[in-house]
């Protein structure tokens, strides 16, 4: 069965707004999570990751929150820009087992209008 | 910045033909992966490869698929007898295996089976 999924297939925001993209996972053994951004016609690009011993991690304009109690992951993008328009995937893995599959969710398409 | 290179960018083939997709991973990567993405859908794991053997494979990766790294550089995915449903973007990815579990993806090879 599917291990990782997203709540909404699409999200439309205005430039400058904050965006929140959500993801639910079901595999309790997962201990490493990544957000990827995929622009049209390109491969997924790493945005930010978080290990299960953390509940929050911040990058440049992005924050990932992990709630292990309800198996929920979110990506917050501050001051969203048109260049943020893309499909966003959460993915999970077992960080201590390199070579194992990184499992992707279905993706949320973020549309940013100016 | 080093990158994962994939060829061809697009291949059109007839059903039943053999196809080989090629990837040149980043030089310090030790773990290699193939993923596929059917148009508009999520990124699906096919196979992972380490130390010249398959580490893990999904149910998609049946007997029609094979991978090899014959010269220590190129990492190839072969589909022996293509089917219409093999039409997809195929992404190669690599990982160092040290520290984070971040996968670095190539730009993909689009396979169209007629």
XYZ file of C-alpha atoms in Angstrom, chain B residues 2-110:
109
model
C 28.089 18.284 -10.349
C 24.921 16.807 -11.740
C 23.355 13.537 -12.806
C 23.252 13.266 -16.588
C 20.721 11.167 -18.458
C 20.491 10.138 -22.095
C 18.496 10.157 -24.247
C 16.246 12.992 -23.206
C 13.442 11.496 -25.270
C 13.087 8.134 -26.969
C 10.241 6.895 -29.092
C 10.051 3.162 -29.668
C 7.717 0.523 -30.968
C 6.031 -1.881 -28.588
C 8.128 -5.006 -28.115
C 11.451 -3.268 -28.774
C 14.323 -3.149 -26.323
C 15.263 0.184 -24.796
C 18.356 1.200 -22.841
C 18.339 4.378 -20.794
C 21.666 5.700 -19.631
C 22.765 7.697 -16.639
C 26.075 9.158 -15.527
C 25.832 9.665 -11.767
C 27.782 12.168 -9.707
C 31.267 10.754 -9.169
C 31.211 10.425 -5.378
C 27.843 8.746 -5.260
C 27.721 5.116 -4.209
C 24.011 4.329 -4.352
C 22.042 4.542 -7.563
C 18.355 4.481 -8.294
C 15.859 4.404 -11.095
C 12.439 5.952 -10.687
C 9.671 6.438 -13.176
C 6.866 8.962 -13.433
C 3.857 8.385 -15.605
C 2.526 11.711 -16.884
C 0.797 13.647 -14.129
C 1.391 11.008 -11.497
C 3.774 10.523 -8.615
C 7.375 9.461 -8.795
C 7.558 5.667 -8.395
C 10.543 3.698 -7.159
C 11.857 1.014 -9.489
C 15.201 -0.178 -8.187
C 18.215 0.708 -6.083
C 21.747 -0.447 -6.822
C 24.861 -0.596 -4.670
C 28.188 -2.320 -4.975
C 27.247 -3.735 -8.361
C 24.091 -5.414 -7.257
C 20.447 -4.624 -6.710
C 19.692 -3.534 -3.141
C 15.954 -3.268 -3.450
C 13.351 -3.351 -6.196
C 9.648 -2.666 -6.461
C 6.930 -4.826 -7.949
C 7.108 -2.679 -11.076
C 10.648 -3.891 -11.689
C 9.762 -7.257 -13.199
C 11.770 -9.592 -15.433
C 11.502 -7.158 -18.328
C 13.739 -4.702 -16.477
C 17.417 -4.934 -15.707
C 20.119 -2.586 -14.483
C 23.864 -2.617 -14.671
C 26.901 -0.452 -14.189
C 29.345 -2.136 -16.537
C 32.211 0.344 -16.583
C 31.991 1.964 -13.169
C 30.583 5.094 -14.729
C 27.379 4.615 -16.699
C 24.355 3.237 -14.902
C 21.832 1.775 -17.299
C 18.219 0.672 -17.214
C 17.185 -1.836 -19.857
C 13.628 -2.688 -20.750
C 13.701 -5.890 -22.750
C 10.367 -5.780 -24.533
C 8.569 -2.493 -24.080
C 4.842 -2.238 -23.494
C 2.552 0.727 -24.011
C 2.300 1.196 -20.251
C 6.076 1.650 -20.004
C 5.616 5.121 -21.457
C 6.825 7.475 -18.743
C 9.643 9.717 -17.585
C 12.482 7.676 -16.148
C 14.662 9.371 -13.570
C 18.075 8.266 -12.459
C 19.188 9.332 -8.986
C 22.222 8.929 -6.793
C 23.228 9.269 -3.194
C 26.529 9.334 -1.359
C 25.179 7.155 1.425
C 26.937 9.260 4.009
C 25.103 11.717 6.225
C 21.768 12.672 4.681
C 19.606 10.423 2.579
C 19.177 13.085 -0.081
C 18.802 11.760 -3.593
C 20.099 13.812 -6.490
C 17.969 13.357 -9.580
C 18.761 13.706 -13.239
C 16.527 15.579 -15.645
C 14.909 12.369 -16.827
C 14.484 10.401 -20.023
C 11.071 10.465 -21.609
